[in-house]
Amino acid sequence: MTRTPMETESPTVRGDTPAPGGRRPRAWVEQPRAWRAAATTEPGRLRIVGALLALLVVAFGAVTAWQITERSAAADDVIHHSGPLSARAADIYRSLADADATAAGGFLAGGDDPEQDRERYARDIEIASRNIAEAAASSEDSAQARARLERLNQRLSVYTGLVERARANNRQGFPVGGAYLRRANRMMNEEILPDAKQLWTIETARLGEDYEDAKALPLAAWALGAVGLGALVWAQRRSYRRTHRVFNPGMVAGTVATAVVLLWLVAGHGVARAKLDESYAHGAQSLQVLNEARIQTLQARGNENLTLVARGGGDAYSAAYDKQLQGLAGTDADGRTGLLAQALDLADDDRGRKSITSAMEAAKAWWGLHGEARTKDDEGNYLDAVAQTIGGTYEDGKRPEQYTGFCFDQVDTNLERAVAHEQQEFERAAADGRGALGGLVPGAAALAVLGAAGAVLGIGRRLSEYR
Amino acid sequence: MGREERGWRVRGWATVVSAAALVAAAAAGAVLPLQDGRDGDGGPRAGTTATGAPAAAPGKASADDDCGGHPEASLRPSSASGPAVERIRKRGKLVIGVDQNGYRWSYRDPVSRKIVGFDIDLAKAIAKDILGSEDAILYKTVPTAKRFDAVNNRDVDLLVRTVSITCERIKEKHIAFSTAYFKAGQQLLVPRQGSAVKGFDASVKGKRICVAEGSTAQAELDKEKDRLRPRVLLVANQLDCLVMLQLGEADAVFTDNALAAGQAAQDPAVRLVGRPVTTEYYGVAMNEQDTDLVRRVNKVLEDYRSGGPDSHWMQAYRTWLEADLPGIEGPPEPLYKD
């Protein structure tokens, strides 16, 4: 019905685009000449204004819906896609490092390695191989990630073979078992863990990209919204000047609808951005530092054990332990620098902080006890050093009150707790962020249509006065 | 150091250091260059040769540089007590530095968790002589890299852990050695079945030979590299070579045959082939100031070696080493420098 007045005037229609059913073609196929002709009369100008307003408001709605759909999808990916993939990669990385540290610990215990170590090792290998298989089977990963997964899969089976050979020889008391274990450890450190770390880095980078995509400012929507709103105000001012009528209900409705969409857009995405920032800083970043700390812990433990497995030739392992534990807990484990200090800075609530401070204390105790164990070993009291590292009895039959394995467990469990906590925080904040965008897409679409309709109705009402 | 030497042909060892040996040494020791372990044919045994070398004193300077050519020459035995022996007596325990990875030499028995082996039997004999009980020993498992520090700081009274007697250790680490209690040499270890490597000769051409980095074997292999053209695989620890051999990544291991025998004992599918290429002696390492202890240990060694086929030495040999290092008829002859 809004078209009726326009059709009566229908000035020039392009011959090559015949209007179906006698309707005139849409505004954008009009030739500039026709615009100029139409613009000479007030009804013509009104029609142009109406068409432009409707176009602007609809475009605003459409661009808003499109940009927010993209950001919402990216936020969704953070939660359902890159987030879990990154967590899975971290899990692969961690369980591999854990397997290596555990294998060395069980080995130290002698020919008959303790059941709990055997089980922990078996569980680690199972988690790692299951995750690798799952990741390799899904087509979600990039070619780069898949190549690494394939290599991981191949090498893991070689690695477990070496560990089993180490065990079989150790059971017979053959020192070559230690050489197999060192070889397995070298393979883990030089070939497997670097790939696992790369995989994790790739997945984490994707997570970062999804965050960036979700957080990217919807500038086009903002600009269109502002221009649309400005044009509506301008049209109403123009109408007021000519008619001295203050309100044109249609145009007011259109203005309100557009303003609501714009406000919603700015506020909704603003909140989403803030939540995603929170999720990234306190979740994803914390998780990254904590996961790194956990792996460093495991590697330090592995090296501590291997220092003793090497039975007198373990200087390189001992040096690696020193480096890793201090990388974790700072110089002499004072907690001032290192990954744990970083994680403490990133932790944003007491629960998260508590786990990390507990881990720090345990790391400090670990460092001290390790020093004592090293002194024992260097002085030739090997069995005492072993007892101080994995528990058991000293040569004089006494049991150590504390041993480094206990401290290591404390560090590891506290970090595990912190990781679980931050994972929750990360998911919650990311879900909040995505939630803040919820309803914006259909809302913006519906309101934009309403807004456009209002504007056109308002103009139509003015036009009708010319009949 | 003739071919006899490499063939492990050991002379009737009951012959004590004799005038005959001195004469032979004076005649041959002076003409045979020491490092030439390959070309002399039918030359006298190193031990015999060396006895005369210091006596002949071909030149003081060279004696200082290479320990008179015979670092294995030690102080004459004596059972007199001095400060070091008194120190041990007062303590009531002999503190010895041992290895835990020298299979059959000095290693931890997986069941008893005690350290046992050929070296340990000797250590027990020393403790028995000084303290009257072979159990009066405190074993210290000193790390390889810290073993000489342990001696210098007197953390241990002595080391019995397959320590090769070298001039560098005497001069630079200030270590005093007992007389040699074992003669070893670099030899090849190969899979028992289907190995193309027959010895340290043309058969190693193109073969993957594993050696420990920084070992005597590596130095020997380097010397012969251009002639024999093996493919050399370097590893950090000689046991890593056994791993490579078992995994089929190496065709042969080139190492000290005493250690190689320990490897063969861990894997019945490998064996030693060819003849030892070099000669090295193992000695008990002590602080150079503990001269009374050195003489005392040499005295113990004299007793340990004596008795022909029934000597303590032979008994220990049969218990720990013979299965993988067959054909040795006795210990090396002692050699004294004073």
PDB file of N, CA, C and O in Angstrom, chain B residues 52-103:
ATOM      1  N   GLY B  52     111.120 -53.563  33.575  1.00  0.00           N
ATOM      2  CA  GLY B  52     112.448 -53.036  33.376  1.00  0.00           C
ATOM      3  C   GLY B  52     112.480 -51.580  32.974  1.00  0.00           C
ATOM      4  O   GLY B  52     113.501 -50.919  33.146  1.00  0.00           O
ATOM      5  N   ALA B  53     111.390 -51.121  32.461  1.00  0.00           N
ATOM      6  CA  ALA B  53     111.410 -49.789  31.862  1.00  0.00           C
ATOM      7  C   ALA B  53     111.894 -48.697  32.807  1.00  0.00           C
ATOM      8  O   ALA B  53     112.786 -47.943  32.450  1.00  0.00           O
ATOM      9  N   PRO B  54     111.351 -48.651  34.028  1.00  0.00           N
ATOM     10  CA  PRO B  54     111.815 -47.591  34.907  1.00  0.00           C
ATOM     11  C   PRO B  54     113.280 -47.802  35.268  1.00  0.00           C
ATOM     12  O   PRO B  54     114.038 -46.849  35.397  1.00  0.00           O
ATOM     13  N   ALA B  55     113.637 -49.077  35.409  1.00  0.00           N
ATOM     14  CA  ALA B  55     115.018 -49.379  35.762  1.00  0.00           C
ATOM     15  C   ALA B  55     115.944 -48.897  34.664  1.00  0.00           C
ATOM     16  O   ALA B  55     117.006 -48.325  34.936  1.00  0.00           O
ATOM     17  N   ALA B  56     115.506 -49.132  33.434  1.00  0.00           N
ATOM     18  CA  ALA B  56     116.331 -48.720  32.313  1.00  0.00           C
ATOM     19  C   ALA B  56     116.404 -47.198  32.243  1.00  0.00           C
ATOM     20  O   ALA B  56     117.416 -46.654  31.791  1.00  0.00           O
ATOM     21  N   ALA B  57     115.349 -46.542  32.752  1.00  0.00           N
ATOM     22  CA  ALA B  57     115.277 -45.087  32.792  1.00  0.00           C
ATOM     23  C   ALA B  57     115.812 -44.428  31.542  1.00  0.00           C
ATOM     24  O   ALA B  57     116.865 -43.795  31.553  1.00  0.00           O
ATOM     25  N   PRO B  58     115.090 -44.587  30.439  1.00  0.00           N
ATOM     26  CA  PRO B  58     115.598 -44.084  29.178  1.00  0.00           C
ATOM     27  C   PRO B  58     115.693 -42.558  29.167  1.00  0.00           C
ATOM     28  O   PRO B  58     116.371 -41.980  28.361  1.00  0.00           O
ATOM     29  N   GLY B  59     115.056 -41.921  30.066  1.00  0.00           N
ATOM     30  CA  GLY B  59     115.106 -40.456  30.095  1.00  0.00           C
ATOM     31  C   GLY B  59     114.113 -39.959  31.112  1.00  0.00           C
ATOM     32  O   GLY B  59     112.966 -40.393  31.105  1.00  0.00           O
ATOM     33  N   LYS B  60     114.543 -39.104  31.977  1.00  0.00           N
ATOM     34  CA  LYS B  60     113.679 -38.667  33.052  1.00  0.00           C
ATOM     35  C   LYS B  60     112.474 -37.897  32.508  1.00  0.00           C
ATOM     36  O   LYS B  60     111.353 -38.048  32.966  1.00  0.00           O
ATOM     37  N   ALA B  61     112.718 -37.062  31.501  1.00  0.00           N
ATOM     38  CA  ALA B  61     111.657 -36.199  30.975  1.00  0.00           C
ATOM     39  C   ALA B  61     110.507 -37.028  30.455  1.00  0.00           C
ATOM     40  O   ALA B  61     109.355 -36.797  30.803  1.00  0.00           O
ATOM     41  N   SER B  62     110.846 -38.019  29.649  1.00  0.00           N
ATOM     42  CA  SER B  62     109.779 -38.821  29.059  1.00  0.00           C
ATOM     43  C   SER B  62     109.087 -39.631  30.148  1.00  0.00           C
ATOM     44  O   SER B  62     107.900 -39.880  30.093  1.00  0.00           O
ATOM     45  N   ALA B  63     109.830 -39.983  31.169  1.00  0.00           N
ATOM     46  CA  ALA B  63     109.226 -40.719  32.268  1.00  0.00           C
ATOM     47  C   ALA B  63     108.171 -39.866  32.947  1.00  0.00           C
ATOM     48  O   ALA B  63     107.116 -40.336  33.340  1.00  0.00           O
ATOM     49  N   ASP B  64     108.452 -38.592  33.062  1.00  0.00           N
ATOM     50  CA  ASP B  64     107.486 -37.702  33.682  1.00  0.00           C
ATOM     51  C   ASP B  64     106.257 -37.515  32.804  1.00  0.00           C
ATOM     52  O   ASP B  64     105.143 -37.403  33.290  1.00  0.00           O
ATOM     53  N   ASP B  65     106.489 -37.479  31.516  1.00  0.00           N
ATOM     54  CA  ASP B  65     105.367 -37.228  30.607  1.00  0.00           C
ATOM     55  C   ASP B  65     104.434 -38.417  30.517  1.00  0.00           C
ATOM     56  O   ASP B  65     103.230 -38.254  30.459  1.00  0.00           O
ATOM     57  N   ASP B  66     104.981 -39.618  30.468  1.00  0.00           N
ATOM     58  CA  ASP B  66     104.106 -40.762  30.254  1.00  0.00           C
ATOM     59  C   ASP B  66     104.252 -41.800  31.352  1.00  0.00           C
ATOM     60  O   ASP B  66     104.039 -42.976  31.134  1.00  0.00           O
ATOM     61  N   CYS B  67     104.644 -41.338  32.535  1.00  0.00           N
ATOM     62  CA  CYS B  67     104.750 -42.229  33.675  1.00  0.00           C
ATOM     63  C   CYS B  67     105.710 -43.367  33.387  1.00  0.00           C
ATOM     64  O   CYS B  67     105.456 -44.522  33.737  1.00  0.00           O
ATOM     65  N   GLY B  68     106.788 -43.041  32.721  1.00  0.00           N
ATOM     66  CA  GLY B  68     107.775 -44.053  32.402  1.00  0.00           C
ATOM     67  C   GLY B  68     107.241 -45.073  31.409  1.00  0.00           C
ATOM     68  O   GLY B  68     107.788 -46.154  31.269  1.00  0.00           O
ATOM     69  N   GLY B  69     106.178 -44.709  30.752  1.00  0.00           N
ATOM     70  CA  GLY B  69     105.597 -45.612  29.768  1.00  0.00           C
ATOM     71  C   GLY B  69     104.724 -46.670  30.390  1.00  0.00           C
ATOM     72  O   GLY B  69     103.973 -47.355  29.711  1.00  0.00           O
ATOM     73  N   HIS B  70     104.794 -46.814  31.690  1.00  0.00           N
ATOM     74  CA  HIS B  70     104.002 -47.852  32.336  1.00  0.00           C
ATOM     75  C   HIS B  70     103.279 -47.325  33.570  1.00  0.00           C
ATOM     76  O   HIS B  70     103.714 -47.535  34.693  1.00  0.00           O
ATOM     77  N   PRO B  71     102.208 -46.692  33.352  1.00  0.00           N
ATOM     78  CA  PRO B  71     101.445 -46.151  34.488  1.00  0.00           C
ATOM     79  C   PRO B  71     101.006 -47.246  35.446  1.00  0.00           C
ATOM     80  O   PRO B  71     100.740 -46.968  36.611  1.00  0.00           O
ATOM     81  N   GLU B  72     100.956 -48.475  34.970  1.00  0.00           N
ATOM     82  CA  GLU B  72     100.479 -49.555  35.837  1.00  0.00           C
ATOM     83  C   GLU B  72     101.542 -50.022  36.829  1.00  0.00           C
ATOM     84  O   GLU B  72     101.282 -50.881  37.669  1.00  0.00           O
ATOM     85  N   ALA B  73     102.729 -49.455  36.733  1.00  0.00           N
ATOM     86  CA  ALA B  73     103.758 -49.787  37.714  1.00  0.00           C
ATOM     87  C   ALA B  73     103.427 -49.101  39.036  1.00  0.00           C
ATOM     88  O   ALA B  73     103.164 -47.912  39.070  1.00  0.00           O
ATOM     89  N   SER B  74     103.440 -49.881  40.106  1.00  0.00           N
ATOM     90  CA  SER B  74     103.015 -49.339  41.398  1.00  0.00           C
ATOM     91  C   SER B  74     104.107 -49.482  42.451  1.00  0.00           C
ATOM     92  O   SER B  74     105.261 -49.826  42.129  1.00  0.00           O
ATOM     93  N   LEU B  75     103.773 -49.181  43.709  1.00  0.00           N
ATOM     94  CA  LEU B  75     104.739 -49.279  44.803  1.00  0.00           C
ATOM     95  C   LEU B  75     104.850 -50.732  45.275  1.00  0.00           C
ATOM     96  O   LEU B  75     103.874 -51.482  45.228  1.00  0.00           O
ATOM     97  N   ARG B  76     106.029 -51.045  45.782  1.00  0.00           N
ATOM     98  CA  ARG B  76     106.230 -52.423  46.230  1.00  0.00           C
ATOM     99  C   ARG B  76     105.329 -52.743  47.428  1.00  0.00           C
ATOM    100  O   ARG B  76     105.068 -51.883  48.256  1.00  0.00           O
ATOM    101  N   PRO B  77     104.881 -53.996  47.497  1.00  0.00           N
ATOM    102  CA  PRO B  77     103.932 -54.351  48.556  1.00  0.00           C
ATOM    103  C   PRO B  77     104.582 -54.326  49.935  1.00  0.00           C
ATOM    104  O   PRO B  77     105.775 -54.588  50.076  1.00  0.00           O
ATOM    105  N   SER B  78     103.770 -54.000  50.909  1.00  0.00           N
ATOM    106  CA  SER B  78     104.236 -54.021  52.292  1.00  0.00           C
ATOM    107  C   SER B  78     103.011 -54.089  53.189  1.00  0.00           C
ATOM    108  O   SER B  78     101.988 -53.482  52.906  1.00  0.00           O
ATOM    109  N   SER B  79     103.132 -54.834  54.283  1.00  0.00           N
ATOM    110  CA  SER B  79     101.999 -54.921  55.184  1.00  0.00           C
ATOM    111  C   SER B  79     102.186 -53.998  56.389  1.00  0.00           C
ATOM    112  O   SER B  79     101.430 -54.055  57.354  1.00  0.00           O
ATOM    113  N   ALA B  80     103.201 -53.115  56.303  1.00  0.00           N
ATOM    114  CA  ALA B  80     103.406 -52.167  57.396  1.00  0.00           C
ATOM    115  C   ALA B  80     102.269 -51.157  57.428  1.00  0.00           C
ATOM    116  O   ALA B  80     101.789 -50.716  56.397  1.00  0.00           O
ATOM    117  N   SER B  81     101.879 -50.796  58.633  1.00  0.00           N
ATOM    118  CA  SER B  81     100.798 -49.825  58.749  1.00  0.00           C
ATOM    119  C   SER B  81     101.361 -48.412  58.731  1.00  0.00           C
ATOM    120  O   SER B  81     102.405 -48.143  59.294  1.00  0.00           O
ATOM    121  N   GLY B  82     100.645 -47.528  58.083  1.00  0.00           N
ATOM    122  CA  GLY B  82     100.983 -46.115  58.066  1.00  0.00           C
ATOM    123  C   GLY B  82      99.749 -45.333  58.464  1.00  0.00           C
ATOM    124  O   GLY B  82      98.764 -45.918  58.929  1.00  0.00           O
ATOM    125  N   PRO B  83      99.791 -44.036  58.277  1.00  0.00           N
ATOM    126  CA  PRO B  83      98.644 -43.200  58.686  1.00  0.00           C
ATOM    127  C   PRO B  83      97.315 -43.595  58.029  1.00  0.00           C
ATOM    128  O   PRO B  83      96.278 -43.585  58.698  1.00  0.00           O
ATOM    129  N   ALA B  84      97.373 -43.955  56.775  1.00  0.00           N
ATOM    130  CA  ALA B  84      96.115 -44.264  56.075  1.00  0.00           C
ATOM    131  C   ALA B  84      95.497 -45.551  56.612  1.00  0.00           C
ATOM    132  O   ALA B  84      94.297 -45.620  56.894  1.00  0.00           O
ATOM    133  N   VAL B  85      96.355 -46.558  56.785  1.00  0.00           N
ATOM    134  CA  VAL B  85      95.847 -47.833  57.297  1.00  0.00           C
ATOM    135  C   VAL B  85      95.343 -47.654  58.727  1.00  0.00           C
ATOM    136  O   VAL B  85      94.289 -48.190  59.112  1.00  0.00           O
ATOM    137  N   GLU B  86      96.088 -46.843  59.511  1.00  0.00           N
ATOM    138  CA  GLU B  86      95.642 -46.567  60.883  1.00  0.00           C
ATOM    139  C   GLU B  86      94.281 -45.881  60.901  1.00  0.00           C
ATOM    140  O   GLU B  86      93.421 -46.174  61.725  1.00  0.00           O
ATOM    141  N   ARG B  87      94.110 -44.943  59.981  1.00  0.00           N
ATOM    142  CA  ARG B  87      92.842 -44.213  59.866  1.00  0.00           C
ATOM    143  C   ARG B  87      91.685 -45.205  59.663  1.00  0.00           C
ATOM    144  O   ARG B  87      90.646 -45.113  60.302  1.00  0.00           O
ATOM    145  N   ILE B  88      91.919 -46.146  58.771  1.00  0.00           N
ATOM    146  CA  ILE B  88      90.879 -47.131  58.467  1.00  0.00           C
ATOM    147  C   ILE B  88      90.625 -48.036  59.676  1.00  0.00           C
ATOM    148  O   ILE B  88      89.481 -48.304  60.035  1.00  0.00           O
ATOM    149  N   ARG B  89      91.700 -48.431  60.325  1.00  0.00           N
ATOM    150  CA  ARG B  89      91.579 -49.293  61.503  1.00  0.00           C
ATOM    151  C   ARG B  89      90.771 -48.606  62.590  1.00  0.00           C
ATOM    152  O   ARG B  89      89.930 -49.208  63.241  1.00  0.00           O
ATOM    153  N   LYS B  90      91.089 -47.320  62.774  1.00  0.00           N
ATOM    154  CA  LYS B  90      90.425 -46.548  63.822  1.00  0.00           C
ATOM    155  C   LYS B  90      88.921 -46.485  63.547  1.00  0.00           C
ATOM    156  O   LYS B  90      88.086 -46.578  64.439  1.00  0.00           O
ATOM    157  N   ARG B  91      88.612 -46.302  62.290  1.00  0.00           N
ATOM    158  CA  ARG B  91      87.213 -46.196  61.897  1.00  0.00           C
ATOM    159  C   ARG B  91      86.513 -47.547  61.975  1.00  0.00           C
ATOM    160  O   ARG B  91      85.305 -47.630  62.189  1.00  0.00           O
ATOM    161  N   GLY B  92      87.284 -48.586  61.746  1.00  0.00           N
ATOM    162  CA  GLY B  92      86.698 -49.924  61.793  1.00  0.00           C
ATOM    163  C   GLY B  92      85.971 -50.319  60.525  1.00  0.00           C
ATOM    164  O   GLY B  92      85.393 -51.403  60.432  1.00  0.00           O
ATOM    165  N   LYS B  93      85.968 -49.418  59.565  1.00  0.00           N
ATOM    166  CA  LYS B  93      85.299 -49.710  58.284  1.00  0.00           C
ATOM    167  C   LYS B  93      86.176 -49.248  57.141  1.00  0.00           C
ATOM    168  O   LYS B  93      86.825 -48.197  57.234  1.00  0.00           O
ATOM    169  N   LEU B  94      86.155 -50.035  56.099  1.00  0.00           N
ATOM    170  CA  LEU B  94      86.835 -49.621  54.874  1.00  0.00           C
ATOM    171  C   LEU B  94      85.773 -48.983  53.979  1.00  0.00           C
ATOM    172  O   LEU B  94      84.758 -49.607  53.678  1.00  0.00           O
ATOM    173  N   VAL B  95      86.022 -47.737  53.600  1.00  0.00           N
ATOM    174  CA  VAL B  95      85.038 -47.059  52.740  1.00  0.00           C
ATOM    175  C   VAL B  95      85.492 -47.185  51.296  1.00  0.00           C
ATOM    176  O   VAL B  95      86.549 -46.675  50.921  1.00  0.00           O
ATOM    177  N   ILE B  96      84.710 -47.897  50.514  1.00  0.00           N
ATOM    178  CA  ILE B  96      85.123 -48.051  49.117  1.00  0.00           C
ATOM    179  C   ILE B  96      84.078 -47.467  48.169  1.00  0.00           C
ATOM    180  O   ILE B  96      82.878 -47.527  48.417  1.00  0.00           O
ATOM    181  N   GLY B  97      84.596 -46.855  47.113  1.00  0.00           N
ATOM    182  CA  GLY B  97      83.726 -46.306  46.073  1.00  0.00           C
ATOM    183  C   GLY B  97      83.486 -47.370  45.030  1.00  0.00           C
ATOM    184  O   GLY B  97      84.427 -47.981  44.519  1.00  0.00           O
ATOM    185  N   VAL B  98      82.208 -47.638  44.752  1.00  0.00           N
ATOM    186  CA  VAL B  98      81.886 -48.697  43.784  1.00  0.00           C
ATOM    187  C   VAL B  98      80.928 -48.180  42.713  1.00  0.00           C
ATOM    188  O   VAL B  98      80.316 -47.133  42.846  1.00  0.00           O
ATOM    189  N   ASP B  99      80.849 -48.963  41.673  1.00  0.00           N
ATOM    190  CA  ASP B  99      79.956 -48.690  40.561  1.00  0.00           C
ATOM    191  C   ASP B  99      78.691 -49.525  40.781  1.00  0.00           C
ATOM    192  O   ASP B  99      78.719 -50.492  41.535  1.00  0.00           O
ATOM    193  N   GLN B 100      77.589 -49.138  40.142  1.00  0.00           N
ATOM    194  CA  GLN B 100      76.396 -49.975  40.271  1.00  0.00           C
ATOM    195  C   GLN B 100      75.945 -50.513  38.926  1.00  0.00           C
ATOM    196  O   GLN B 100      74.950 -51.207  38.826  1.00  0.00           O
ATOM    197  N   ASN B 101      76.657 -50.107  37.880  1.00  0.00           N
ATOM    198  CA  ASN B 101      76.210 -50.468  36.542  1.00  0.00           C
ATOM    199  C   ASN B 101      77.137 -51.433  35.833  1.00  0.00           C
ATOM    200  O   ASN B 101      76.904 -51.782  34.697  1.00  0.00           O
ATOM    201  N   GLY B 102      78.226 -51.814  36.496  1.00  0.00           N
ATOM    202  CA  GLY B 102      79.184 -52.704  35.846  1.00  0.00           C
ATOM    203  C   GLY B 102      78.743 -54.139  36.040  1.00  0.00           C
ATOM    204  O   GLY B 102      79.151 -54.796  36.998  1.00  0.00           O
ATOM    205  N   TYR B 103      77.913 -54.583  35.135  1.00  0.00           N
ATOM    206  CA  TYR B 103      77.344 -55.918  35.309  1.00  0.00           C
ATOM    207  C   TYR B 103      78.459 -56.947  35.423  1.00  0.00           C
ATOM    208  O   TYR B 103      79.413 -56.947  34.641  1.00  0.00           O
TER     209      TYR B 103
END
